[in-house]
PDB file of C-alpha atoms in Angstrom:
ATOM      1  CA  MET A   1       0.044   0.074  -0.033  1.00  0.00           C
ATOM      2  CA  ALA A   2       1.277   3.386  -0.722  1.00  0.00           C
ATOM      3  CA  CYS A   3       0.104   7.023   0.044  1.00  0.00           C
ATOM      4  CA  ARG A   4      -1.434   9.390  -2.594  1.00  0.00           C
ATOM      5  CA  ILE A   5      -1.298  13.113  -2.860  1.00  0.00           C
ATOM      6  CA  GLY A   6      -4.744  14.245  -1.237  1.00  0.00           C
ATOM      7  CA  GLU A   7      -4.379  17.892  -1.386  1.00  0.00           C
ATOM      8  CA  LEU A   8      -1.841  20.563  -2.082  1.00  0.00           C
ATOM      9  CA  VAL A   9      -1.742  23.630   0.113  1.00  0.00           C
ATOM     10  CA  LEU A  10      -1.129  27.045  -1.068  1.00  0.00           C
ATOM     11  CA  GLY A  11      -0.574  30.178   1.244  1.00  0.00           C
ATOM     12  CA  CYS A  12      -1.878  33.441  -0.467  1.00  0.00           C
ATOM     13  CA  ARG A  13      -3.200  36.832   0.370  1.00  0.00           C
ATOM     14  CA  ASP A  14      -6.486  36.397  -1.468  1.00  0.00           C
ATOM     15  CA  PRO A  15      -7.791  32.867  -1.206  1.00  0.00           C
ATOM     16  CA  GLU A  16     -11.072  33.687  -3.114  1.00  0.00           C
ATOM     17  CA  ALA A  17      -9.270  35.304  -5.918  1.00  0.00           C
ATOM     18  CA  LEU A  18      -6.808  32.456  -6.430  1.00  0.00           C
ATOM     19  CA  ALA A  19      -9.638  29.861  -6.069  1.00  0.00           C
ATOM     20  CA  ARG A  20     -11.467  31.587  -8.919  1.00  0.00           C
ATOM     21  CA  PHE A  21      -8.091  31.744 -11.011  1.00  0.00           C
ATOM     22  CA  TRP A  22      -7.279  28.021 -10.280  1.00  0.00           C
ATOM     23  CA  CYS A  23     -10.854  26.748 -10.763  1.00  0.00           C
ATOM     24  CA  GLU A  24     -10.858  28.231 -14.277  1.00  0.00           C
ATOM     25  CA  VAL A  25      -7.242  26.822 -15.090  1.00  0.00           C
ATOM     26  CA  LEU A  26      -8.112  23.454 -13.973  1.00  0.00           C
ATOM     27  CA  ASP A  27     -11.850  23.210 -14.480  1.00  0.00           C
ATOM     28  CA  PHE A  28     -12.288  22.712 -10.721  1.00  0.00           C
ATOM     29  CA  VAL A  29     -15.068  23.835  -8.367  1.00  0.00           C
ATOM     30  CA  VAL A  30     -15.101  25.163  -4.829  1.00  0.00           C
ATOM     31  CA  LEU A  31     -15.603  22.152  -2.652  1.00  0.00           C
ATOM     32  CA  ASP A  32     -15.143  23.852   0.778  1.00  0.00           C
ATOM     33  CA  ARG A  33     -14.596  27.189   2.272  1.00  0.00           C
ATOM     34  CA  GLU A  34     -14.414  28.931   5.632  1.00  0.00           C
ATOM     35  CA  ASP A  35     -15.163  32.583   5.409  1.00  0.00           C
ATOM     36  CA  ASN A  36     -12.330  34.250   3.533  1.00  0.00           C
ATOM     37  CA  GLU A  37      -9.704  32.239   5.370  1.00  0.00           C
ATOM     38  CA  TYR A  38      -9.490  29.116   3.041  1.00  0.00           C
ATOM     39  CA  PHE A  39     -11.009  27.560   0.021  1.00  0.00           C
ATOM     40  CA  GLU A  40     -10.621  24.070  -1.017  1.00  0.00           C
ATOM     41  CA  ILE A  41     -11.169  23.424  -4.816  1.00  0.00           C
ATOM     42  CA  GLY A  42     -10.994  20.324  -6.885  1.00  0.00           C
ATOM     43  CA  PRO A  43     -12.446  18.201  -9.352  1.00  0.00           C
ATOM     44  CA  ARG A  44     -16.206  18.230  -9.763  1.00  0.00           C
ATOM     45  CA  GLU A  45     -16.480  14.617  -8.273  1.00  0.00           C
ATOM     46  CA  GLY A  46     -14.795  15.906  -5.125  1.00  0.00           C
ATOM     47  CA  PHE A  47     -12.055  14.738  -2.807  1.00  0.00           C
ATOM     48  CA  GLY A  48     -10.680  11.310  -3.396  1.00  0.00           C
ATOM     49  CA  GLY A  49     -10.817  11.193  -7.087  1.00  0.00           C
ATOM     50  CA  ARG A  50      -7.862  10.820  -9.472  1.00  0.00           C
ATOM     51  CA  GLN A  51      -6.678  14.486  -8.910  1.00  0.00           C
ATOM     52  CA  PRO A  52      -5.630  16.018  -5.395  1.00  0.00           C
ATOM     53  CA  THR A  53      -7.611  19.026  -4.329  1.00  0.00           C
ATOM     54  CA  ILE A  54      -6.024  22.413  -3.703  1.00  0.00           C
ATOM     55  CA  ILE A  55      -6.432  24.306  -0.399  1.00  0.00           C
ATOM     56  CA  LEU A  56      -5.860  28.125  -0.784  1.00  0.00           C
ATOM     57  CA  SER A  57      -5.107  29.368   2.669  1.00  0.00           C
ATOM     58  CA  ARG A  58      -4.894  33.036   3.720  1.00  0.00           C
ATOM     59  CA  ARG A  59      -1.310  34.190   4.691  1.00  0.00           C
ATOM     60  CA  ASP A  60      -0.957  37.809   5.419  1.00  0.00           C
ATOM     61  CA  GLU A  61       2.884  37.695   4.747  1.00  0.00           C
ATOM     62  CA  PRO A  62       4.649  35.643   2.423  1.00  0.00           C
ATOM     63  CA  GLU A  63       6.888  32.775   3.857  1.00  0.00           C
ATOM     64  CA  PRO A  64      10.599  33.635   3.618  1.00  0.00           C
ATOM     65  CA  GLY A  65      12.559  32.157   0.775  1.00  0.00           C
ATOM     66  CA  LYS A  66      11.422  30.706  -2.471  1.00  0.00           C
ATOM     67  CA  SER A  67       8.874  28.070  -2.632  1.00  0.00           C
ATOM     68  CA  ARG A  68      10.412  24.642  -3.573  1.00  0.00           C
ATOM     69  CA  LEU A  69       7.156  23.356  -5.006  1.00  0.00           C
ATOM     70  CA  HIS A  70       5.301  24.410  -8.215  1.00  0.00           C
ATOM     71  CA  ILE A  71       2.547  23.100 -10.138  1.00  0.00           C
ATOM     72  CA  ASP A  72       2.803  21.865 -13.668  1.00  0.00           C
ATOM     73  CA  VAL A  73      -0.281  21.915 -15.960  1.00  0.00           C
ATOM     74  CA  ASN A  74      -1.159  20.139 -19.335  1.00  0.00           C
ATOM     75  CA  ALA A  75      -3.924  21.115 -21.685  1.00  0.00           C
ATOM     76  CA  THR A  76      -6.447  18.488 -22.042  1.00  0.00           C
ATOM     77  CA  ASP A  77      -8.756  20.169 -24.864  1.00  0.00           C
ATOM     78  CA  ARG A  78      -6.357  22.369 -26.859  1.00  0.00           C
ATOM     79  CA  ASP A  79      -2.778  22.680 -28.171  1.00  0.00           C
ATOM     80  CA  GLN A  80       0.048  24.335 -25.860  1.00  0.00           C
ATOM     81  CA  ASP A  81      -0.262  27.813 -27.605  1.00  0.00           C
ATOM     82  CA  ALA A  82      -4.064  28.005 -27.343  1.00  0.00           C
ATOM     83  CA  GLU A  83      -3.929  27.161 -23.808  1.00  0.00           C
ATOM     84  CA  LEU A  84      -0.968  29.631 -23.178  1.00  0.00           C
ATOM     85  CA  GLU A  85      -3.171  32.372 -24.620  1.00  0.00           C
ATOM     86  CA  ARG A  86      -6.232  31.331 -22.327  1.00  0.00           C
ATOM     87  CA  LEU A  87      -4.057  31.432 -19.254  1.00  0.00           C
ATOM     88  CA  LEU A  88      -2.801  34.763 -19.998  1.00  0.00           C
ATOM     89  CA  GLU A  89      -6.364  36.035 -20.527  1.00  0.00           C
ATOM     90  CA  LEU A  90      -7.141  34.576 -17.098  1.00  0.00           C
ATOM     91  CA  GLY A  91      -4.496  36.501 -15.406  1.00  0.00           C
ATOM     92  CA  ALA A  92      -1.464  34.485 -15.558  1.00  0.00           C
ATOM     93  CA  ARG A  93       1.882  36.389 -16.638  1.00  0.00           C
ATOM     94  CA  PRO A  94       5.154  35.074 -18.102  1.00  0.00           C
ATOM     95  CA  ALA A  95       7.729  34.429 -15.460  1.00  0.00           C
ATOM     96  CA  ASP A  96      11.562  34.462 -15.953  1.00  0.00           C
ATOM     97  CA  VAL A  97      13.175  31.773 -13.753  1.00  0.00           C
ATOM     98  CA  GLY A  98      16.600  31.536 -16.038  1.00  0.00           C
ATOM     99  CA  GLN A  99      14.998  29.399 -18.840  1.00  0.00           C
ATOM    100  CA  THR A 100      16.820  29.481 -22.055  1.00  0.00           C
ATOM    101  CA  GLY A 101      13.934  29.978 -24.482  1.00  0.00           C
ATOM    102  CA  GLU A 102      14.679  26.395 -25.944  1.00  0.00           C
ATOM    103  CA  GLU A 103      12.238  24.778 -23.312  1.00  0.00           C
ATOM    104  CA  SER A 104       9.138  22.884 -24.540  1.00  0.00           C
ATOM    105  CA  TRP A 105       7.225  24.521 -21.626  1.00  0.00           C
ATOM    106  CA  HIS A 106       6.146  28.062 -20.583  1.00  0.00           C
ATOM    107  CA  VAL A 107       6.886  29.354 -17.098  1.00  0.00           C
ATOM    108  CA  LEU A 108       4.115  31.534 -15.836  1.00  0.00           C
ATOM    109  CA  ALA A 109       2.964  33.220 -12.648  1.00  0.00           C
ATOM    110  CA  ASP A 110      -0.438  33.135 -11.035  1.00  0.00           C
ATOM    111  CA  PRO A 111      -2.120  36.497 -10.121  1.00  0.00           C
ATOM    112  CA  GLU A 112      -0.165  36.374  -6.690  1.00  0.00           C
ATOM    113  CA  GLY A 113       3.084  35.449  -8.295  1.00  0.00           C
ATOM    114  CA  ASN A 114       3.278  31.628  -7.721  1.00  0.00           C
ATOM    115  CA  GLU A 115       5.251  30.037 -10.473  1.00  0.00           C
ATOM    116  CA  PHE A 116       3.772  27.096 -12.519  1.00  0.00           C
ATOM    117  CA  CYS A 117       4.655  25.620 -15.774  1.00  0.00           C
ATOM    118  CA  LEU A 118       2.360  25.108 -18.906  1.00  0.00           C
ATOM    119  CA  LEU A 119       3.688  21.561 -20.503  1.00  0.00           C
ATOM    120  CA  ARG A 120       2.994  20.365 -23.878  1.00  0.00           C
ATOM    121  CA  ALA A 121      -0.326  18.558 -24.018  1.00  0.00           C
ATOM    122  CA  ARG A 122       0.067  14.831 -23.274  1.00  0.00           C
ATOM    123  CA  ILE A 123      -3.601  14.094 -24.406  1.00  0.00           C
ATOM    124  CA  ARG A 124      -4.597  14.868 -27.988  1.00  0.00           C
ATOM    125  CA  PRO A 125      -6.963  17.628 -28.031  1.00  0.00           C
ATOM    126  CA  LEU A 126     -10.612  16.978 -28.858  1.00  0.00           C
TER     127      LEU A 126
END
C-alpha cells in the first residue's frame, strides 16, 4: 500500500481570487470554504478522485525564501499555444526563472506570483 497526494496547500493573500483563477485553469469547483480564510477546490467529483484538491489558505505575509514546489499543468482539450493564450487571459503572466527559450514548456505566474509551468499536451486535443 502506498500514499497518494490528497491535497496541495498554497498560502496566499487572497484565497478567493486565487480559487477563481485555479478553478478556471483546472476546471475545478469550490468544494469547501471557511469565511475568507481558506478555499478547497477540486474536481467536480470531489475529494478522493484521481486528482488532488488544492487548499488556498490565507497568509498575510509571504513565507521567507523561494517556494520549492510548483504546479505543472497540461492542456486537455487544446494545443499548448491556445492554452497559453487562455491562461494569460485569465491573469497568468510570463515568469523568468532563467530558462533559455529552448524549453518545451512555458513558465508562468498566477495572479499572486506563484510560478507554474504549462507543459505540452499529453492528451490529444478533442
